[in-house]
Tab-separated table of N, CA and C in Angstrom:
chain	number	residue	atom	x	y	z
A	1	MET	N	18.356	-44.812	-12.427
A	1	MET	CA	17.487	-45.044	-11.308
A	1	MET	C	16.515	-43.872	-11.130
A	2	LEU	N	17.035	-42.650	-11.326
A	2	LEU	CA	16.174	-41.480	-11.189
A	2	LEU	C	15.058	-41.503	-12.229
A	3	GLU	N	15.382	-41.897	-13.446
A	3	GLU	CA	14.356	-41.939	-14.493
A	3	GLU	C	13.279	-42.969	-14.148
A	4	LEU	N	13.670	-44.112	-13.605
A	4	LEU	CA	12.689	-45.111	-13.167
A	4	LEU	C	11.821	-44.553	-12.049
A	5	PHE	N	12.445	-43.823	-11.133
A	5	PHE	CA	11.686	-43.207	-10.048
A	5	PHE	C	10.666	-42.214	-10.604
A	6	ARG	N	11.093	-41.407	-11.576
A	6	ARG	CA	10.184	-40.428	-12.185
A	6	ARG	C	9.015	-41.115	-12.873
A	7	GLN	N	9.309	-42.159	-13.631
A	7	GLN	CA	8.242	-42.875	-14.325
A	7	GLN	C	7.266	-43.470	-13.322
A	8	TYR	N	7.789	-44.054	-12.264
A	8	TYR	CA	6.944	-44.636	-11.235
A	8	TYR	C	6.097	-43.559	-10.559
A	9	SER	N	6.733	-42.439	-10.218
A	9	SER	CA	6.011	-41.347	-9.548
A	9	SER	C	4.875	-40.815	-10.409
A	10	ARG	N	5.139	-40.632	-11.699
A	10	ARG	CA	4.101	-40.116	-12.587
A	10	ARG	C	2.983	-41.136	-12.786
A	11	ALA	N	3.367	-42.402	-12.898
A	11	ALA	CA	2.360	-43.444	-13.093
A	11	ALA	C	1.508	-43.620	-11.838
A	12	GLN	N	2.109	-43.451	-10.672
A	12	GLN	CA	1.400	-43.670	-9.424
A	12	GLN	C	0.678	-42.431	-8.901
A	13	PHE	N	0.967	-41.261	-9.463
A	13	PHE	CA	0.335	-40.043	-8.951
A	13	PHE	C	-1.158	-40.078	-9.238
A	14	ARG	N	-1.914	-39.885	-8.201
A	14	ARG	CA	-3.367	-39.786	-8.329
A	14	ARG	C	-3.803	-38.501	-7.634
A	15	PRO	N	-4.336	-37.556	-8.401
A	15	PRO	CA	-4.800	-36.336	-7.737
A	15	PRO	C	-5.972	-36.658	-6.818
A	16	SER	N	-6.007	-35.989	-5.698
A	16	SER	CA	-7.132	-36.139	-4.783
A	16	SER	C	-8.392	-35.714	-5.526
A	17	GLN	N	-9.349	-36.620	-5.634
A	17	GLN	CA	-10.552	-36.330	-6.423
A	17	GLN	C	-11.365	-35.182	-5.821
A	18	ALA	N	-11.473	-35.161	-4.498
A	18	ALA	CA	-12.240	-34.086	-3.862
A	18	ALA	C	-11.567	-32.736	-4.117
A	19	THR	N	-10.260	-32.693	-3.963
A	19	THR	CA	-9.512	-31.455	-4.196
A	19	THR	C	-9.597	-31.062	-5.659
A	20	ARG	N	-9.427	-32.035	-6.545
A	20	ARG	CA	-9.487	-31.785	-7.987
A	20	ARG	C	-10.839	-31.185	-8.363
A	21	LEU	N	-11.923	-31.774	-7.849
A	21	LEU	CA	-13.265	-31.275	-8.169
A	21	LEU	C	-13.484	-29.864	-7.628
A	22	ARG	N	-12.996	-29.591	-6.409
A	22	ARG	CA	-13.152	-28.238	-5.852
A	22	ARG	C	-12.434	-27.211	-6.727
A	23	LEU	N	-11.231	-27.543	-7.176
A	23	LEU	CA	-10.475	-26.610	-8.019
A	23	LEU	C	-11.121	-26.463	-9.392
A	24	LEU	N	-11.640	-27.554	-9.936
A	24	LEU	CA	-12.333	-27.475	-11.228
A	24	LEU	C	-13.606	-26.637	-11.105
A	25	ASP	N	-14.316	-26.774	-9.973
A	25	ASP	CA	-15.530	-25.983	-9.744
A	25	ASP	C	-15.226	-24.490	-9.647
A	26	MET	N	-13.993	-24.154	-9.309
A	26	MET	CA	-13.591	-22.747	-9.249
A	26	MET	C	-13.305	-22.185	-10.632
A	27	GLY	N	-13.334	-23.049	-11.652
A	27	GLY	CA	-13.164	-22.578	-13.018
A	27	GLY	C	-11.793	-22.805	-13.632
A	28	PHE	N	-10.918	-23.501	-12.935
A	28	PHE	CA	-9.593	-23.776	-13.501
A	28	PHE	C	-9.684	-24.943	-14.473
A	29	ASP	N	-8.793	-24.949	-15.465
A	29	ASP	CA	-8.816	-26.027	-16.455
A	29	ASP	C	-8.195	-27.297	-15.869
A	30	GLU	N	-8.648	-28.437	-16.392
A	30	GLU	CA	-8.239	-29.726	-15.834
A	30	GLU	C	-6.731	-29.987	-15.914
A	31	PRO	N	-6.083	-29.731	-17.068
A	31	PRO	CA	-4.637	-29.984	-17.096
A	31	PRO	C	-3.867	-29.119	-16.087
A	32	GLY	N	-4.297	-27.868	-15.937
A	32	GLY	CA	-3.629	-26.985	-14.980
A	32	GLY	C	-3.815	-27.458	-13.548
A	33	VAL	N	-5.035	-27.911	-13.237
A	33	VAL	CA	-5.326	-28.414	-11.895
A	33	VAL	C	-4.474	-29.647	-11.600
A	34	THR	N	-4.444	-30.571	-12.550
A	34	THR	CA	-3.665	-31.799	-12.356
A	34	THR	C	-2.182	-31.485	-12.192
A	35	ASP	N	-1.674	-30.585	-13.024
A	35	ASP	CA	-0.257	-30.210	-12.923
A	35	ASP	C	0.046	-29.542	-11.582
A	36	ALA	N	-0.840	-28.646	-11.146
A	36	ALA	CA	-0.621	-27.950	-9.874
A	36	ALA	C	-0.674	-28.933	-8.702
A	37	LEU	N	-1.610	-29.879	-8.751
A	37	LEU	CA	-1.690	-30.875	-7.687
A	37	LEU	C	-0.462	-31.782	-7.693
A	38	ARG	N	0.002	-32.150	-8.870
A	38	ARG	CA	1.211	-32.978	-8.961
A	38	ARG	C	2.419	-32.199	-8.433
A	39	LEU	N	2.497	-30.941	-8.827
A	39	LEU	CA	3.620	-30.099	-8.419
A	39	LEU	C	3.699	-29.973	-6.901
A	40	HIS	N	2.528	-29.915	-6.249
A	40	HIS	CA	2.480	-29.687	-4.800
A	40	HIS	C	2.003	-30.912	-4.027
A	41	ASN	N	2.092	-32.094	-4.652
A	41	ASN	CA	1.747	-33.348	-3.970
A	41	ASN	C	0.367	-33.305	-3.311
A	42	ASN	N	-0.626	-32.857	-4.070
A	42	ASN	CA	-2.026	-32.810	-3.644
A	42	ASN	C	-2.304	-31.813	-2.519
A	43	ASP	N	-1.431	-30.876	-2.290
A	43	ASP	CA	-1.679	-29.840	-1.286
A	43	ASP	C	-2.582	-28.787	-1.924
A	44	GLU	N	-3.831	-28.761	-1.477
A	44	GLU	CA	-4.835	-27.897	-2.104
A	44	GLU	C	-4.477	-26.417	-2.003
A	45	ALA	N	-4.034	-25.974	-0.842
A	45	ALA	CA	-3.727	-24.551	-0.655
A	45	ALA	C	-2.599	-24.101	-1.581
A	46	GLN	N	-1.536	-24.897	-1.665
A	46	GLN	CA	-0.419	-24.518	-2.530
A	46	GLN	C	-0.806	-24.608	-4.000
A	47	ALA	N	-1.579	-25.634	-4.358
A	47	ALA	CA	-2.021	-25.770	-5.750
A	47	ALA	C	-2.910	-24.583	-6.129
A	48	LEU	N	-3.815	-24.191	-5.221
A	48	LEU	CA	-4.692	-23.053	-5.485
A	48	LEU	C	-3.882	-21.771	-5.638
A	49	GLU	N	-2.900	-21.589	-4.780
A	49	GLU	CA	-2.052	-20.395	-4.885
A	49	GLU	C	-1.336	-20.351	-6.238
A	50	THR	N	-0.833	-21.489	-6.677
A	50	THR	CA	-0.157	-21.564	-7.973
A	50	THR	C	-1.129	-21.252	-9.104
A	51	LEU	N	-2.327	-21.806	-9.026
A	51	LEU	CA	-3.323	-21.563	-10.074
A	51	LEU	C	-3.784	-20.106	-10.077
A	52	LEU	N	-3.999	-19.530	-8.893
A	52	LEU	CA	-4.445	-18.136	-8.812
A	52	LEU	C	-3.387	-17.163	-9.313
A	53	SER	N	-2.136	-17.506	-9.087
A	53	SER	CA	-1.064	-16.623	-9.539
A	53	SER	C	-0.898	-16.690	-11.047
A	54	GLY	N	-1.520	-17.695	-11.660
A	54	GLY	CA	-1.385	-17.856	-13.107
A	54	GLY	C	0.004	-18.295	-13.503
A	55	GLN	N	0.740	-18.801	-12.545
A	55	GLN	CA	2.122	-19.167	-12.805
A	55	GLN	C	2.335	-20.672	-12.765
A	56	ALA	N	1.285	-21.442	-12.960
A	56	ALA	CA	1.436	-22.898	-12.932
A	56	ALA	C	2.433	-23.352	-13.979
A	57	SER	N	2.311	-22.801	-15.190
A	57	SER	CA	3.239	-23.220	-16.246
A	57	SER	C	4.659	-22.760	-15.928
A	58	GLN	N	4.782	-21.567	-15.312
A	58	GLN	CA	6.115	-21.082	-14.943
A	58	GLN	C	6.737	-21.990	-13.881
A	59	HIS	N	5.929	-22.381	-12.876
A	59	HIS	CA	6.438	-23.277	-11.842
A	59	HIS	C	6.855	-24.611	-12.442
A	60	LEU	N	6.057	-25.118	-13.370
A	60	LEU	CA	6.401	-26.388	-14.001
A	60	LEU	C	7.668	-26.258	-14.828
A	61	GLN	N	7.819	-25.126	-15.509
A	61	GLN	CA	9.028	-24.908	-16.304
A	61	GLN	C	10.252	-24.804	-15.385
A	62	GLU	N	10.111	-24.068	-14.277
A	62	GLU	CA	11.216	-23.956	-13.324
A	62	GLU	C	11.563	-25.323	-12.749
A	63	SER	N	10.523	-26.103	-12.437
A	63	SER	CA	10.760	-27.442	-11.916
A	63	SER	C	11.496	-28.296	-12.940
A	64	ALA	N	11.116	-28.162	-14.216
A	64	ALA	CA	11.796	-28.919	-15.279
A	64	ALA	C	13.252	-28.475	-15.410
A	65	GLU	N	13.496	-27.155	-15.284
A	65	GLU	CA	14.877	-26.652	-15.363
A	65	GLU	C	15.705	-27.161	-14.188
A	66	LEU	N	15.117	-27.131	-12.991
A	66	LEU	CA	15.829	-27.646	-11.825
A	66	LEU	C	16.077	-29.144	-11.963
A	67	ARG	N	15.088	-29.842	-12.533
A	67	ARG	CA	15.244	-31.275	-12.759
A	67	ARG	C	16.395	-31.532	-13.731
A	68	GLN	N	16.518	-30.689	-14.773
A	68	GLN	CA	17.614	-30.841	-15.731
A	68	GLN	C	18.955	-30.613	-15.040
A	69	GLN	N	19.000	-29.623	-14.146
A	69	GLN	CA	20.232	-29.400	-13.390
A	69	GLN	C	20.555	-30.620	-12.539
A	70	GLY	N	19.516	-31.230	-11.969
A	70	GLY	CA	19.717	-32.459	-11.202
A	70	GLY	C	20.222	-33.578	-12.087
A	71	ASP	N	19.683	-33.670	-13.313
A	71	ASP	CA	20.157	-34.684	-14.256
A	71	ASP	C	21.623	-34.461	-14.578
A	72	ASP	N	22.007	-33.204	-14.747
A	72	ASP	CA	23.406	-32.897	-15.036
A	72	ASP	C	24.306	-33.320	-13.874
A	73	ALA	N	23.784	-33.230	-12.671
A	73	ALA	CA	24.576	-33.593	-11.496
A	73	ALA	C	24.722	-35.100	-11.341
A	74	LEU	N	23.924	-35.867	-12.064
A	74	LEU	CA	23.959	-37.314	-11.916
A	74	LEU	C	25.221	-37.954	-12.468
A	75	THR	N	26.037	-37.194	-13.170
A	75	THR	CA	27.287	-37.758	-13.662
A	75	THR	C	28.169	-38.157	-12.495
A	76	GLY	N	28.005	-37.529	-11.368
A	76	GLY	CA	28.682	-37.934	-10.157
A	76	GLY	C	29.951	-37.173	-9.859
A	77	LEU	N	30.373	-37.334	-8.636
A	77	LEU	CA	31.621	-36.723	-8.188
A	77	LEU	C	32.779	-37.655	-8.520
A	78	ASP	N	33.906	-37.075	-8.783
A	78	ASP	CA	35.129	-37.843	-8.990
A	78	ASP	C	35.506	-38.480	-7.649
A	79	PRO	N	35.629	-39.809	-7.592
A	79	PRO	CA	35.967	-40.474	-6.325
A	79	PRO	C	37.309	-40.038	-5.736
A	80	GLU	N	38.136	-39.406	-6.539
A	80	GLU	CA	39.432	-38.933	-6.043
A	80	GLU	C	39.365	-37.502	-5.510
A	81	SER	N	38.223	-36.840	-5.670
A	81	SER	CA	38.120	-35.445	-5.237
A	81	SER	C	38.039	-35.355	-3.712
A	82	PRO	N	38.526	-34.260	-3.152
A	82	PRO	CA	38.448	-34.068	-1.696
A	82	PRO	C	36.998	-34.040	-1.197
A	83	LEU	N	36.087	-33.496	-1.996
A	83	LEU	CA	34.682	-33.436	-1.588
A	83	LEU	C	34.105	-34.839	-1.445
A	84	TYR	N	34.338	-35.682	-2.425
A	84	TYR	CA	33.833	-37.060	-2.377
A	84	TYR	C	34.380	-37.772	-1.143
A	85	LYS	N	35.675	-37.635	-0.923
A	85	LYS	CA	36.306	-38.293	0.227
A	85	LYS	C	35.726	-37.771	1.539
A	86	ALA	N	35.523	-36.460	1.621
A	86	ALA	CA	34.957	-35.870	2.842
A	86	ALA	C	33.536	-36.372	3.082
A	87	LEU	N	32.747	-36.474	2.027
A	87	LEU	CA	31.378	-36.974	2.170
A	87	LEU	C	31.379	-38.428	2.632
A	88	MET	N	32.231	-39.243	2.028
A	88	MET	CA	32.265	-40.664	2.359
A	88	MET	C	32.845	-40.935	3.744
A	89	GLU	N	33.638	-40.016	4.261
A	89	GLU	CA	34.232	-40.191	5.588
A	89	GLU	C	33.368	-39.599	6.698
A	90	ASN	N	32.346	-38.843	6.344
A	90	ASN	CA	31.509	-38.193	7.343
A	90	ASN	C	30.541	-39.209	7.956
A	91	PRO	N	30.533	-39.365	9.283
A	91	PRO	CA	29.664	-40.358	9.924
A	91	PRO	C	28.170	-40.112	9.678
A	92	SER	N	27.747	-38.860	9.648
A	92	SER	CA	26.327	-38.561	9.410
A	92	SER	C	25.903	-39.022	8.025
A	93	VAL	N	26.748	-38.781	7.046
A	93	VAL	CA	26.446	-39.192	5.677
A	93	VAL	C	26.452	-40.712	5.583
A	94	GLN	N	27.417	-41.367	6.238
A	94	GLN	CA	27.482	-42.827	6.216
A	94	GLN	C	26.221	-43.446	6.807
A	95	LEU	N	25.763	-42.920	7.936
A	95	LEU	CA	24.542	-43.445	8.554
A	95	LEU	C	23.326	-43.234	7.657
A	96	ALA	N	23.245	-42.075	7.043
A	96	ALA	CA	22.100	-41.768	6.183
A	96	ALA	C	22.072	-42.667	4.955
A	97	MET	N	23.251	-43.029	4.448
A	97	MET	CA	23.311	-43.861	3.248
A	97	MET	C	22.785	-45.273	3.505
A	98	CYS	N	22.695	-45.668	4.764
A	98	CYS	CA	22.191	-47.000	5.115
A	98	CYS	C	20.665	-47.036	5.199
A	99	GLN	N	20.017	-45.904	5.041
A	99	GLN	CA	18.564	-45.830	5.184
A	99	GLN	C	17.916	-45.652	3.813
A	100	PRO	N	17.138	-46.638	3.358
A	100	PRO	CA	16.499	-46.532	2.040
A	100	PRO	C	15.598	-45.303	1.900
A	101	VAL	N	14.976	-44.866	3.000
A	101	VAL	CA	14.088	-43.712	2.913
A	101	VAL	C	14.876	-42.448	2.568
A	102	THR	N	16.151	-42.405	2.961
A	102	THR	CA	16.990	-41.257	2.614
A	102	THR	C	17.242	-41.227	1.115
A	103	LEU	N	17.516	-42.393	0.530
A	103	LEU	CA	17.683	-42.474	-0.924
A	103	LEU	C	16.401	-42.038	-1.620
A	104	LEU	N	15.259	-42.508	-1.116
A	104	LEU	CA	13.974	-42.109	-1.692
A	104	LEU	C	13.794	-40.595	-1.610
A	105	ALA	N	14.165	-40.012	-0.487
A	105	ALA	CA	14.040	-38.559	-0.324
A	105	ALA	C	14.900	-37.820	-1.336
A	106	PHE	N	16.152	-38.253	-1.497
A	106	PHE	CA	17.032	-37.578	-2.453
A	106	PHE	C	16.544	-37.753	-3.888
A	107	LEU	N	16.044	-38.934	-4.236
A	107	LEU	CA	15.493	-39.137	-5.583
A	107	LEU	C	14.282	-38.238	-5.801
A	108	SER	N	13.440	-38.147	-4.785
A	108	SER	CA	12.258	-37.296	-4.880
A	108	SER	C	12.645	-35.835	-5.068
A	109	ILE	N	13.663	-35.383	-4.349
A	109	ILE	CA	14.112	-33.994	-4.452
A	109	ILE	C	14.744	-33.734	-5.809
A	110	LEU	N	15.499	-34.703	-6.332
A	110	LEU	CA	16.068	-34.542	-7.675
A	110	LEU	C	14.970	-34.454	-8.722
A	111	ASP	N	13.901	-35.230	-8.523
A	111	ASP	CA	12.793	-35.217	-9.473
A	111	ASP	C	11.989	-33.933	-9.367
A	112	ASN	N	11.726	-33.491	-8.149
A	112	ASN	CA	10.935	-32.282	-7.926
A	112	ASN	C	11.518	-31.542	-6.724
A	113	PRO	N	12.360	-30.543	-6.959
A	113	PRO	CA	13.014	-29.835	-5.857
A	113	PRO	C	12.045	-29.211	-4.850
A	114	LEU	N	10.806	-29.005	-5.243
A	114	LEU	CA	9.840	-28.412	-4.321
A	114	LEU	C	9.456	-29.361	-3.190
A	115	THR	N	9.852	-30.639	-3.275
A	115	THR	CA	9.533	-31.593	-2.209
A	115	THR	C	10.518	-31.523	-1.042
A	116	LEU	N	11.541	-30.699	-1.151
A	116	LEU	CA	12.550	-30.608	-0.088
A	116	LEU	C	11.913	-30.296	1.263
A	117	ASN	N	11.034	-29.303	1.313
A	117	ASN	CA	10.405	-28.936	2.594
A	117	ASN	C	9.603	-30.087	3.173
A	118	SER	N	8.907	-30.806	2.308
A	118	SER	CA	8.111	-31.938	2.768
A	118	SER	C	8.994	-32.999	3.422
A	119	TRP	N	10.117	-33.325	2.771
A	119	TRP	CA	11.025	-34.328	3.333
A	119	TRP	C	11.664	-33.824	4.623
A	120	GLN	N	11.971	-32.548	4.696
A	120	GLN	CA	12.559	-32.013	5.924
A	120	GLN	C	11.584	-32.145	7.085
A	121	ASN	N	10.295	-32.008	6.800
A	121	ASN	CA	9.289	-32.132	7.851
A	121	ASN	C	9.019	-33.584	8.217
A	122	GLN	N	9.171	-34.506	7.252
A	122	GLN	CA	8.823	-35.909	7.488
A	122	GLN	C	9.935	-36.717	8.141
A	123	LEU	N	11.174	-36.417	7.808
A	123	LEU	CA	12.300	-37.225	8.288
A	123	LEU	C	13.087	-36.492	9.365
A	124	PRO	N	13.100	-37.025	10.568
A	124	PRO	CA	13.920	-36.402	11.602
A	124	PRO	C	15.395	-36.483	11.204
A	125	GLY	N	16.090	-35.412	11.342
A	125	GLY	CA	17.512	-35.391	11.032
A	125	GLY	C	17.849	-35.114	9.581
A	126	PHE	N	16.846	-35.059	8.706
A	126	PHE	CA	17.127	-34.847	7.281
A	126	PHE	C	17.656	-33.435	7.041
A	127	GLN	N	17.087	-32.464	7.730
A	127	GLN	CA	17.546	-31.083	7.575
A	127	GLN	C	19.000	-30.953	8.031
A	128	SER	N	19.339	-31.636	9.101
A	128	SER	CA	20.716	-31.630	9.586
A	128	SER	C	21.652	-32.284	8.566
A	129	LEU	N	21.201	-33.357	7.929
A	129	LEU	CA	22.001	-34.026	6.898
A	129	LEU	C	22.240	-33.092	5.714
A	130	ILE	N	21.212	-32.381	5.287
A	130	ILE	CA	21.346	-31.432	4.177
A	130	ILE	C	22.356	-30.347	4.548
A	131	ARG	N	22.261	-29.848	5.791
A	131	ARG	CA	23.215	-28.827	6.244
A	131	ARG	C	24.645	-29.366	6.259
A	132	THR	N	24.807	-30.609	6.692
A	132	THR	CA	26.140	-31.227	6.715
A	132	THR	C	26.709	-31.333	5.310
A	133	ILE	N	25.894	-31.810	4.374
A	133	ILE	CA	26.343	-31.955	2.985
A	133	ILE	C	26.673	-30.590	2.392
A	134	ALA	N	25.813	-29.610	2.643
A	134	ALA	CA	26.063	-28.261	2.117
A	134	ALA	C	27.340	-27.676	2.716
A	135	SER	N	27.534	-27.889	4.004
A	135	SER	CA	28.737	-27.384	4.662
A	135	SER	C	29.990	-28.015	4.060
A	136	LEU	N	29.960	-29.324	3.851
A	136	LEU	CA	31.104	-30.004	3.233
A	136	LEU	C	31.325	-29.516	1.808
A	137	TYR	N	30.233	-29.305	1.091
A	137	TYR	CA	30.338	-28.825	-0.290
A	137	TYR	C	31.039	-27.469	-0.331
A	138	TYR	N	30.576	-26.533	0.496
A	138	TYR	CA	31.163	-25.192	0.481
A	138	TYR	C	32.591	-25.190	1.023
A	139	GLU	N	32.838	-26.037	1.998
A	139	GLU	CA	34.189	-26.129	2.558
A	139	GLU	C	35.188	-26.620	1.505
A	140	HIS	N	34.761	-27.561	0.682
A	140	HIS	CA	35.680	-28.157	-0.294
A	140	HIS	C	35.611	-27.504	-1.669
A	141	SER	N	34.689	-26.591	-1.861
A	141	SER	CA	34.654	-25.888	-3.145
A	141	SER	C	35.053	-24.424	-2.981
A	142	ALA	N	35.440	-24.038	-1.787
A	142	ALA	CA	35.807	-22.645	-1.523
A	142	ALA	C	37.135	-22.261	-2.161
A	143	GLY	N	37.926	-23.242	-2.568
A	143	GLY	CA	39.217	-22.952	-3.168
A	143	GLY	C	39.114	-22.354	-4.550
A	144	GLY	N	37.902	-22.217	-5.067
A	144	GLY	CA	37.719	-21.595	-6.376
A	144	GLY	C	37.553	-22.588	-7.503
A	145	GLU	N	37.995	-23.831	-7.278
A	145	GLU	CA	37.872	-24.817	-8.342
A	145	GLU	C	36.470	-25.395	-8.402
A	146	GLY	N	35.798	-25.454	-7.283
A	146	GLY	CA	34.505	-26.099	-7.230
A	146	GLY	C	34.688	-27.599	-7.155
A	147	PRO	N	33.599	-28.341	-7.057
A	147	PRO	CA	33.702	-29.788	-6.976
A	147	PRO	C	34.162	-30.369	-8.308
A	148	HIS	N	34.792	-31.502	-8.233
A	148	HIS	CA	35.310	-32.156	-9.431
A	148	HIS	C	34.287	-33.180	-9.908
A	149	LEU	N	33.562	-32.858	-10.958
A	149	LEU	CA	32.552	-33.763	-11.488
A	149	LEU	C	33.143	-34.607	-12.599
A	150	LEU	N	32.677	-35.851	-12.650
A	150	LEU	CA	33.035	-36.704	-13.779
A	150	LEU	C	32.075	-36.386	-14.908
A	151	ILE	N	32.546	-36.011	-16.029
A	151	ILE	CA	31.694	-35.699	-17.175
A	151	ILE	C	31.879	-36.818	-18.179
A	152	SER	N	30.785	-37.503	-18.457
A	152	SER	CA	30.902	-38.602	-19.420
A	152	SER	C	30.215	-38.269	-20.711
């Protein structure tokens, strides 16, 4: 599902033409401008900062590495693990799982971790949900074993 989301996101991404032209007029190369705009969801200020720092390729590489870590996490939690059970029994998590926009947010974050701030600003209660999940994760992985992942 994540791969389909990524393909859809890349196919549907359209850089803002006005922003793209302004950045190109500043002398940046077209592939770098497009990548920076994609990386920052057409946010001109952030894309410009990335281009000026000369770290557009580094940001893209970091994003790809984080995406790979997200892919590794897709194997899932063992349904018998205490963490999985705690997540499934938590009312906040149960309510969030009923909202398609929450699934979209998590897929978006797995695809591009830099979108986390955007989703936190757009969805009321999303930051609280992330804190709840993180709290449960640390509570159940504090025993030293860490979460029990299914490796296939």
